[in-house]
Coordinates of C-alpha atoms in Angstrom, one line a residue:
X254 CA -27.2 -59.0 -4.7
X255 CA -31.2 -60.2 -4.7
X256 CA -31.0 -62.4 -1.7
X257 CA -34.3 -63.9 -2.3
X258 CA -34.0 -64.1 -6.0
X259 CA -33.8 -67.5 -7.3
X260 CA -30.9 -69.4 -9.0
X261 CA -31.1 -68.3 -11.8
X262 CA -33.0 -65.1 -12.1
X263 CA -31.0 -61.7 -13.3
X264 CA -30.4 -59.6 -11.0
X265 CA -31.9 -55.8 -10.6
X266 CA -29.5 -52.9 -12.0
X267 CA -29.5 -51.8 -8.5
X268 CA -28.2 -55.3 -7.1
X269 CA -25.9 -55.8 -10.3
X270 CA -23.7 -52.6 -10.0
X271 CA -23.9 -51.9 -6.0
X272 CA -20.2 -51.4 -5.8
X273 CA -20.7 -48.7 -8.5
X274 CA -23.6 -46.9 -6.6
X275 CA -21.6 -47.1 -3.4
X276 CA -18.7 -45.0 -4.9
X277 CA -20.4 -42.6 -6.5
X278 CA -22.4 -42.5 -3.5
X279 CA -19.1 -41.4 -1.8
X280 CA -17.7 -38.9 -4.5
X281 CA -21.4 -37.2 -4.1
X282 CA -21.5 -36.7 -0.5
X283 CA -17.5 -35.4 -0.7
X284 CA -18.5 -32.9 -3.6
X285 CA -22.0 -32.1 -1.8
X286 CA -19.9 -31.0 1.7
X287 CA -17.3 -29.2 -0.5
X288 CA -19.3 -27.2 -3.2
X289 CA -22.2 -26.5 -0.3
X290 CA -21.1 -24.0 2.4
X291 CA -22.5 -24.8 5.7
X292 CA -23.9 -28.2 4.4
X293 CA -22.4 -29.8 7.7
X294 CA -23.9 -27.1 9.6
X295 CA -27.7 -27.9 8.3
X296 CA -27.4 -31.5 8.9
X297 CA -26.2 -30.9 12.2
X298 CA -28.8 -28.4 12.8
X299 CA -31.6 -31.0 14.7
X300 CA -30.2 -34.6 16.1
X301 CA -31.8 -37.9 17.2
X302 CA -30.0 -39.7 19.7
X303 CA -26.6 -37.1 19.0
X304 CA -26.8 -38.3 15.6
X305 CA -28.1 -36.1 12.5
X306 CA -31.7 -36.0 11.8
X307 CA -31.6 -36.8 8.4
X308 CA -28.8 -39.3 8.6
X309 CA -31.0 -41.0 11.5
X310 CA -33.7 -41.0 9.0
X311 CA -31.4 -42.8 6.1
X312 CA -30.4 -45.4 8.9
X313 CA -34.0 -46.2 9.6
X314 CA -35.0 -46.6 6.1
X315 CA -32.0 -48.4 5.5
X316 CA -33.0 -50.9 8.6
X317 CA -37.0 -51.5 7.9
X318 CA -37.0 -53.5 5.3
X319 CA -34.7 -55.9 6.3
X320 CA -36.5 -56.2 10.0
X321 CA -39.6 -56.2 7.7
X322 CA -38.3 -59.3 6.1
X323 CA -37.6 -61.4 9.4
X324 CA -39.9 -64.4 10.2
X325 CA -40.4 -63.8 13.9
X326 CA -41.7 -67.0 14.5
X327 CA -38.7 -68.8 13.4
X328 CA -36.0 -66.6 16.4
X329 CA -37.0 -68.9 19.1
X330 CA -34.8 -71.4 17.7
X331 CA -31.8 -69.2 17.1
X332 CA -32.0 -68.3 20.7
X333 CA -32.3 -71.9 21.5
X334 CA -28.8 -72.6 19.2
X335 CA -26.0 -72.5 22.2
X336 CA -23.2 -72.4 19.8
X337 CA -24.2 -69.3 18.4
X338 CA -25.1 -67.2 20.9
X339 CA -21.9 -68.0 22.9
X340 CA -19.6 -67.8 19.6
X341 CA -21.2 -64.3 19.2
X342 CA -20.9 -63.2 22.4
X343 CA -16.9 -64.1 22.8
X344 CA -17.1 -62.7 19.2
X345 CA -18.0 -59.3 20.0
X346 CA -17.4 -58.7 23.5
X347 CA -14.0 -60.6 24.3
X348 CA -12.2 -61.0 20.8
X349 CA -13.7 -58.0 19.2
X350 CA -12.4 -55.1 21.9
X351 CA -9.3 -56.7 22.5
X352 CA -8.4 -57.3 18.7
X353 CA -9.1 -52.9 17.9
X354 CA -7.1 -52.4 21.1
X355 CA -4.2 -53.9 20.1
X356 CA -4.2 -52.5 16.1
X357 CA -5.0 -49.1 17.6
X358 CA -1.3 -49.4 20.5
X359 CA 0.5 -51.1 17.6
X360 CA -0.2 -48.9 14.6
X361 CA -1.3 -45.5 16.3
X362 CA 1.7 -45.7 19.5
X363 CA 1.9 -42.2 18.6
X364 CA -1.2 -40.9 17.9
X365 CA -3.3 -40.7 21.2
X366 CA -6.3 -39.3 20.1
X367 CA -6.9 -41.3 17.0
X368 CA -5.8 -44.4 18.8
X369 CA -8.4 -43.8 21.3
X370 CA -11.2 -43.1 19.0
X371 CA -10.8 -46.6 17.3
X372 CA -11.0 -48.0 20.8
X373 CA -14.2 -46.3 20.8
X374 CA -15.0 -48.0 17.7
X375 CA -14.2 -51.3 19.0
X376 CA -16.1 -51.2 22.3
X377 CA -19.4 -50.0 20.2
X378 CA -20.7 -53.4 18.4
X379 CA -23.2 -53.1 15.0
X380 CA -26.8 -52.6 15.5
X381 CA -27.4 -50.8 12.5
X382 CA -25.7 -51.2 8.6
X383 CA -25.0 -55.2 10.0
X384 CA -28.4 -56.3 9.0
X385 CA -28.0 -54.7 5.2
X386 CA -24.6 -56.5 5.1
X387 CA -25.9 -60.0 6.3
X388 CA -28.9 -59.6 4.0
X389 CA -26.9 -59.3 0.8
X390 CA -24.8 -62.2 1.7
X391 CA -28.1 -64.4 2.4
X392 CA -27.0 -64.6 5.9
X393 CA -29.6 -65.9 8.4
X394 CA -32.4 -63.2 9.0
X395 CA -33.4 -64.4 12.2
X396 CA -30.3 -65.3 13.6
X397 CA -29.0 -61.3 12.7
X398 CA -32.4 -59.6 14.6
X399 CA -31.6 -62.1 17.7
X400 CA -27.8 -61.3 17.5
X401 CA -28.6 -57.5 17.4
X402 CA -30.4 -57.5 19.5
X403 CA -28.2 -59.0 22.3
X404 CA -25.9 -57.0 21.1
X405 CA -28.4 -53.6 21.8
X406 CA -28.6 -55.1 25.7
X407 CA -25.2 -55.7 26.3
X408 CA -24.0 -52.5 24.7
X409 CA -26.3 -51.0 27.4
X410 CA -24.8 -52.4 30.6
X411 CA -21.3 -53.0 29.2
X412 CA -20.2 -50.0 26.9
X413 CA -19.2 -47.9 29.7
X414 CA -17.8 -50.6 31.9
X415 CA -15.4 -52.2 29.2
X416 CA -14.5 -48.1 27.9
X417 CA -13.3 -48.1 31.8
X418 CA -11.0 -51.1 31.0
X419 CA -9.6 -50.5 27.5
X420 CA -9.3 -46.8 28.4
X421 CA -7.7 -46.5 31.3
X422 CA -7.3 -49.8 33.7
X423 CA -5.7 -52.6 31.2
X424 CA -3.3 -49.3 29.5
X425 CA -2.2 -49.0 33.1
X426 CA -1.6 -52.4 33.8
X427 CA 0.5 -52.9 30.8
X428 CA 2.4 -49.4 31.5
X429 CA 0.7 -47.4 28.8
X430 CA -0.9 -43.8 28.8
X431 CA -4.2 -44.0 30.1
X432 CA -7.9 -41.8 29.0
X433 CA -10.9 -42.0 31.3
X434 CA -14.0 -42.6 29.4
X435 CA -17.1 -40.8 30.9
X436 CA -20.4 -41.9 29.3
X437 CA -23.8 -42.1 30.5
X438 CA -25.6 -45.7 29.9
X439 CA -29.1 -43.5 28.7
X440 CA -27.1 -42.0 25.9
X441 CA -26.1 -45.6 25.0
X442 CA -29.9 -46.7 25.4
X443 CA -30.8 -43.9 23.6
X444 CA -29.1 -44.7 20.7
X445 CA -30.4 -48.5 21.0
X446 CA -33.9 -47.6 21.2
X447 CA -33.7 -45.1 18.2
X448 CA -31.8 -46.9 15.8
X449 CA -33.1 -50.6 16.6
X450 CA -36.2 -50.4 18.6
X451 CA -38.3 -48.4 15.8
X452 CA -37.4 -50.1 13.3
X453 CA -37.7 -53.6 14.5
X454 CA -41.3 -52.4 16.3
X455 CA -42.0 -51.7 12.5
X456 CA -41.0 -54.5 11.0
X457 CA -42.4 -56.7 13.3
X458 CA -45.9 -54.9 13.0
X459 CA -45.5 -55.0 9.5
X460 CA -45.2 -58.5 9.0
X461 CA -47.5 -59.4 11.6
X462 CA -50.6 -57.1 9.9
X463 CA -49.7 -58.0 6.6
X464 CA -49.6 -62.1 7.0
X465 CA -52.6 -61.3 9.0
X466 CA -54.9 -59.7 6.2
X467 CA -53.3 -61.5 2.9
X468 CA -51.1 -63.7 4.0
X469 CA -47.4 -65.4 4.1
X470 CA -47.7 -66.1 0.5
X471 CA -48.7 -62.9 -0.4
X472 CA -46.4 -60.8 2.4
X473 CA -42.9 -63.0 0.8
X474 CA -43.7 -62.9 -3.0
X475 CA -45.5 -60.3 -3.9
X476 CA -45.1 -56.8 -0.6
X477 CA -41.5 -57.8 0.2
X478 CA -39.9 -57.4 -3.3
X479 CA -41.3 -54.3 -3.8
X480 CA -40.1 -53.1 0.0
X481 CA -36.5 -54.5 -0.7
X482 CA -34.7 -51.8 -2.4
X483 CA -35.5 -48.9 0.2
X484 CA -32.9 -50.8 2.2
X485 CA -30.1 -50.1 -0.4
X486 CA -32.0 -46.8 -1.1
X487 CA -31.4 -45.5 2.7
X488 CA -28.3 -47.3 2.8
X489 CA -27.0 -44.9 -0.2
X490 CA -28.7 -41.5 1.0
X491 CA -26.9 -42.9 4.1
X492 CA -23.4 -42.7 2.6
X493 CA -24.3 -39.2 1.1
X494 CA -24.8 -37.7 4.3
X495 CA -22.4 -39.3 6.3
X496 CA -19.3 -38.1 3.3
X497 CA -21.2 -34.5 3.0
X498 CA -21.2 -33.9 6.3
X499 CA -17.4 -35.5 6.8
X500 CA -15.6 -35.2 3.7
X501 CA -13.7 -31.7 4.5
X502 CA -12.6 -32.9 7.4
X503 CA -11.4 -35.9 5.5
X504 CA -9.8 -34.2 2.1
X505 CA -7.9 -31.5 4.7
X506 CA -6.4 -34.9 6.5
X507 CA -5.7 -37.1 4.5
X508 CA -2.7 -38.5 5.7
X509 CA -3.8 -38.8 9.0
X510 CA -7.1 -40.7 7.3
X511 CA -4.6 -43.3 5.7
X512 CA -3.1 -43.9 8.9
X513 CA -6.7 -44.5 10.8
X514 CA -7.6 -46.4 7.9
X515 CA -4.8 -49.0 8.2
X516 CA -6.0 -50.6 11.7
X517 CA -9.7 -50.3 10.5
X518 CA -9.3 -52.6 7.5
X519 CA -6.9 -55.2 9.5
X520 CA -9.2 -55.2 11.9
X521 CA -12.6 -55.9 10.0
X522 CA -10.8 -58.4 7.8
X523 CA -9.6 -60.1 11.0
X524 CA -12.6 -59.9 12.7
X525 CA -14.8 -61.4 10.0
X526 CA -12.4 -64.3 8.4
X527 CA -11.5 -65.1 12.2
X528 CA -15.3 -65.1 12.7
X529 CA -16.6 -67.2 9.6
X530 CA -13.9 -70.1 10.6
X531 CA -14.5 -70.4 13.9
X532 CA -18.2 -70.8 13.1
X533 CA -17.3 -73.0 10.6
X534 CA -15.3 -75.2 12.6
X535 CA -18.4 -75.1 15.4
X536 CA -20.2 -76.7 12.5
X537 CA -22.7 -73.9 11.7
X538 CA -24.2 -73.3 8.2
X539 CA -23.0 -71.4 5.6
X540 CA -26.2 -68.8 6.4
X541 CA -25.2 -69.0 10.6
X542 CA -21.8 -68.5 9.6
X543 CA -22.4 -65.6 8.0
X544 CA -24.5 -63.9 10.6
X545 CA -21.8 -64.4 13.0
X546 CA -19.2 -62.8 10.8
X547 CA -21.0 -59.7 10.2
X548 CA -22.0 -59.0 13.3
X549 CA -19.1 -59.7 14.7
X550 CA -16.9 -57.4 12.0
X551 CA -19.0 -54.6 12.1
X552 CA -19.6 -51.7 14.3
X553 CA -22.4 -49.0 15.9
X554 CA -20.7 -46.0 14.3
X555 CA -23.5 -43.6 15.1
X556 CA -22.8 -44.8 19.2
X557 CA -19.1 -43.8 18.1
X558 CA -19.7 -41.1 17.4
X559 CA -21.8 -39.7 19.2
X560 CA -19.7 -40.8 22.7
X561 CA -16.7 -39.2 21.1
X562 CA -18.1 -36.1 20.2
X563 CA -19.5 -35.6 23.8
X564 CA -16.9 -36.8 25.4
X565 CA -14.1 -35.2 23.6
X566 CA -15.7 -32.4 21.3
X567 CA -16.8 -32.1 17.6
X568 CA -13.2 -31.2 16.3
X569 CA -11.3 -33.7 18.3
X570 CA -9.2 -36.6 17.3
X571 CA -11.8 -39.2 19.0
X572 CA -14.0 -38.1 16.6
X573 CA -12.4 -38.2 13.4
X574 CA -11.3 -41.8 14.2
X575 CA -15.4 -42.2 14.6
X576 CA -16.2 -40.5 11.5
X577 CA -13.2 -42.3 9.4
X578 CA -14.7 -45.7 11.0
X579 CA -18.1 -46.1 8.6
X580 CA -16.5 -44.5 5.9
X581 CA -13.6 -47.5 5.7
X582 CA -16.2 -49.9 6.9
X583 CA -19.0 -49.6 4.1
X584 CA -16.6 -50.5 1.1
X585 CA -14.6 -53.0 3.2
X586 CA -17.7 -55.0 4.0
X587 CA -19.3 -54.8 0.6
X588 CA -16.5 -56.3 -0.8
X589 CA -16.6 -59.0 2.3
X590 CA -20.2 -59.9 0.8
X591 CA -19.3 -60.6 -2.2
X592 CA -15.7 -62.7 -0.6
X593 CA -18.6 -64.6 1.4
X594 CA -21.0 -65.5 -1.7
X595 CA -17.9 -67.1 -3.2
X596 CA -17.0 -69.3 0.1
X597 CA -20.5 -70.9 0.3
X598 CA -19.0 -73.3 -2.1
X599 CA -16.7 -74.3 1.5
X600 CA -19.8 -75.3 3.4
X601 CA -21.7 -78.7 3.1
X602 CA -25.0 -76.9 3.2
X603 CA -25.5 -73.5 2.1
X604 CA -29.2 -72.9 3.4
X605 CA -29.5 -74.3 6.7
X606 CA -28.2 -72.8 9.7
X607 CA -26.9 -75.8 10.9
X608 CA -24.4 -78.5 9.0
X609 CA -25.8 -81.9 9.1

């Protein structure tokens, strides 16, 4: 899916078949962690913000380009937009926790430790893979580095706090079983700074230097297209890593996977159908709309994780329901692209952010 190409203009092998690449992406990393003994133990071996090394290094690659592409000069106005930032806000921080706390007590009543990893999941919003996903649907590039980028502060000051509430005070309130949810807001920041900060700080930089010496014309048409396809490059060597370093865990469980996986897809379906009306309905653009979908579907799986695995261990529940979380969100929201490339046809204007 060439985002930029124009109507009209074939797309690359790379865009055409990205479904394909994704799966066999999948099957690679699964035979990689089952045919290499101690595979999970080398990537483990040195972390960045509690996350693999080289997987922190396929989510960076994956995230440049897109930041790369951003015209800074054009976020002022998203901030400006009311409607979107307060849709995305009650998006992610209201709807969003509430909607995987409720799939997680009504599918998982009897699973307490997978049912409180997908809590996890819900309370950690996207700040990572949401920029490829908006790109490929020709969502709005600003509006996406503005949105994550709230989404980075707030997950700062309010992970712990609503983990507090989901966890332990509303479960007690309602008369449920109740988990305490001990995490440090520098681990959180730390995993902001990491997985946001340096790449943005790049892209911006990139742009800036480049428009500088040869150019907007130059930067858009000519450096751009050939920067593009290490998103989907990193996004793949990504996927590898994540199932190689994963995929035992997953083949030796598999019915426990199915039954993680259930309240994962309702809830990323939910979240971004319920999310592209209502910004329809606030009379945003098919390209606003879209941003606010995606960010509001997807999640920070490498915060996930990384909370669960400190808080609970490496082998525990929690963290299984972390791991299972990107590895049901990738094909899910590739398919939700293509689903949203077919509704533009619902929108009055397809480009602006706005409908007039």
């Amino acid at each position: 899916m060439t985002v930029d190409a124009p109507v009209g203009q074939p797309l690359s092998t790379l865009d055409r078949f990205l479904p394909v690449w994704i799966g066999l992406a999948m099957l690679a990393g699964l035979v990689l962690g089952r045919a290499v003994p101690g595979v999970a133990t080398a990537l483990d071996a040195v972390t960045v913000g509690s996350v693999s090394l080289p997987i922190a290094v396929g989510l960076l690659v994956m995230m440049y380009p897109v930041l790369a592409k951003v015209r800074y000069d054009e976020v002022g106005a998203v901030a400006r937009d009311t409607r979107t930032m307060v849709l995305s806000l009650v998006l992610n921080w209201l709807i969003g926790p509430a909607l995987m706390f409720a799939l997680a007590w009504l599918l998982l009543p009897d699973l307490p430790e997978y049912r409180t990893g997908l809590i996890i999941v819900g309370l950690a919003r996207c700040i990572a893979m949401v920029i490829i996903w908006n790109d490929l649907a020709c969502g709005d590039r600003e509006a996406a580095a503005v949105l994550v980028a709230v989404n980075s502060v707030f997950q700062v000051f309010a992970f712990a706090l609503l983990g507090w509430f989901y966890l332990d005070l509303l479960p007690g309130w309602l008369g449920l079983s109740s988990s305490g949810l001990d995490v440090s807001p520098w681990q959180i920041a730390g995993s902001v700074l990491v997985f946001l900060g340096i790449p943005l700080a790049a892209g911006y930089l990139t742009r800036v230097v480049g428009e500088r010496r040869r150019g907007r014309e130059w930067y858009e048409e000519r450096f751009l297209p050939r920067l593009g396809p290490w998103a989907l490059y990193g996004l793949l060597f990504t996927i590898v890593l994540l199932f190689a370093l994963q995929g035992d865990q997953i083949t030796r469980q598999p019915l426990d996977v199915a039954r993680i996986a259930l309240p994962l897809v309702l809830y990323f379906a939910i979240m971004w159908a319920g999310s592209l009306w209502l910004a329809r309905l606030a009379g945003l653009g098919y390209a606003r709309s879209t941003t606010i979908a995606f960010t509001a579907a997807g999640n920070n799986f490498e915060l996930a994780i990384a909370v669960a695995i400190a808080v609970y261990g490496a082998t525990s529940g929690q963290a299984l329901a972390g791991v299972v979380g990107p590895l049901i969100e990738v094909p899910v929201l590739v398919g939700l692209v293509y689903v949203s490339l077919w509704a533009r046809r619902f929108f009055p204007d397809t480009r602006a952010g706005v409908t007039p």
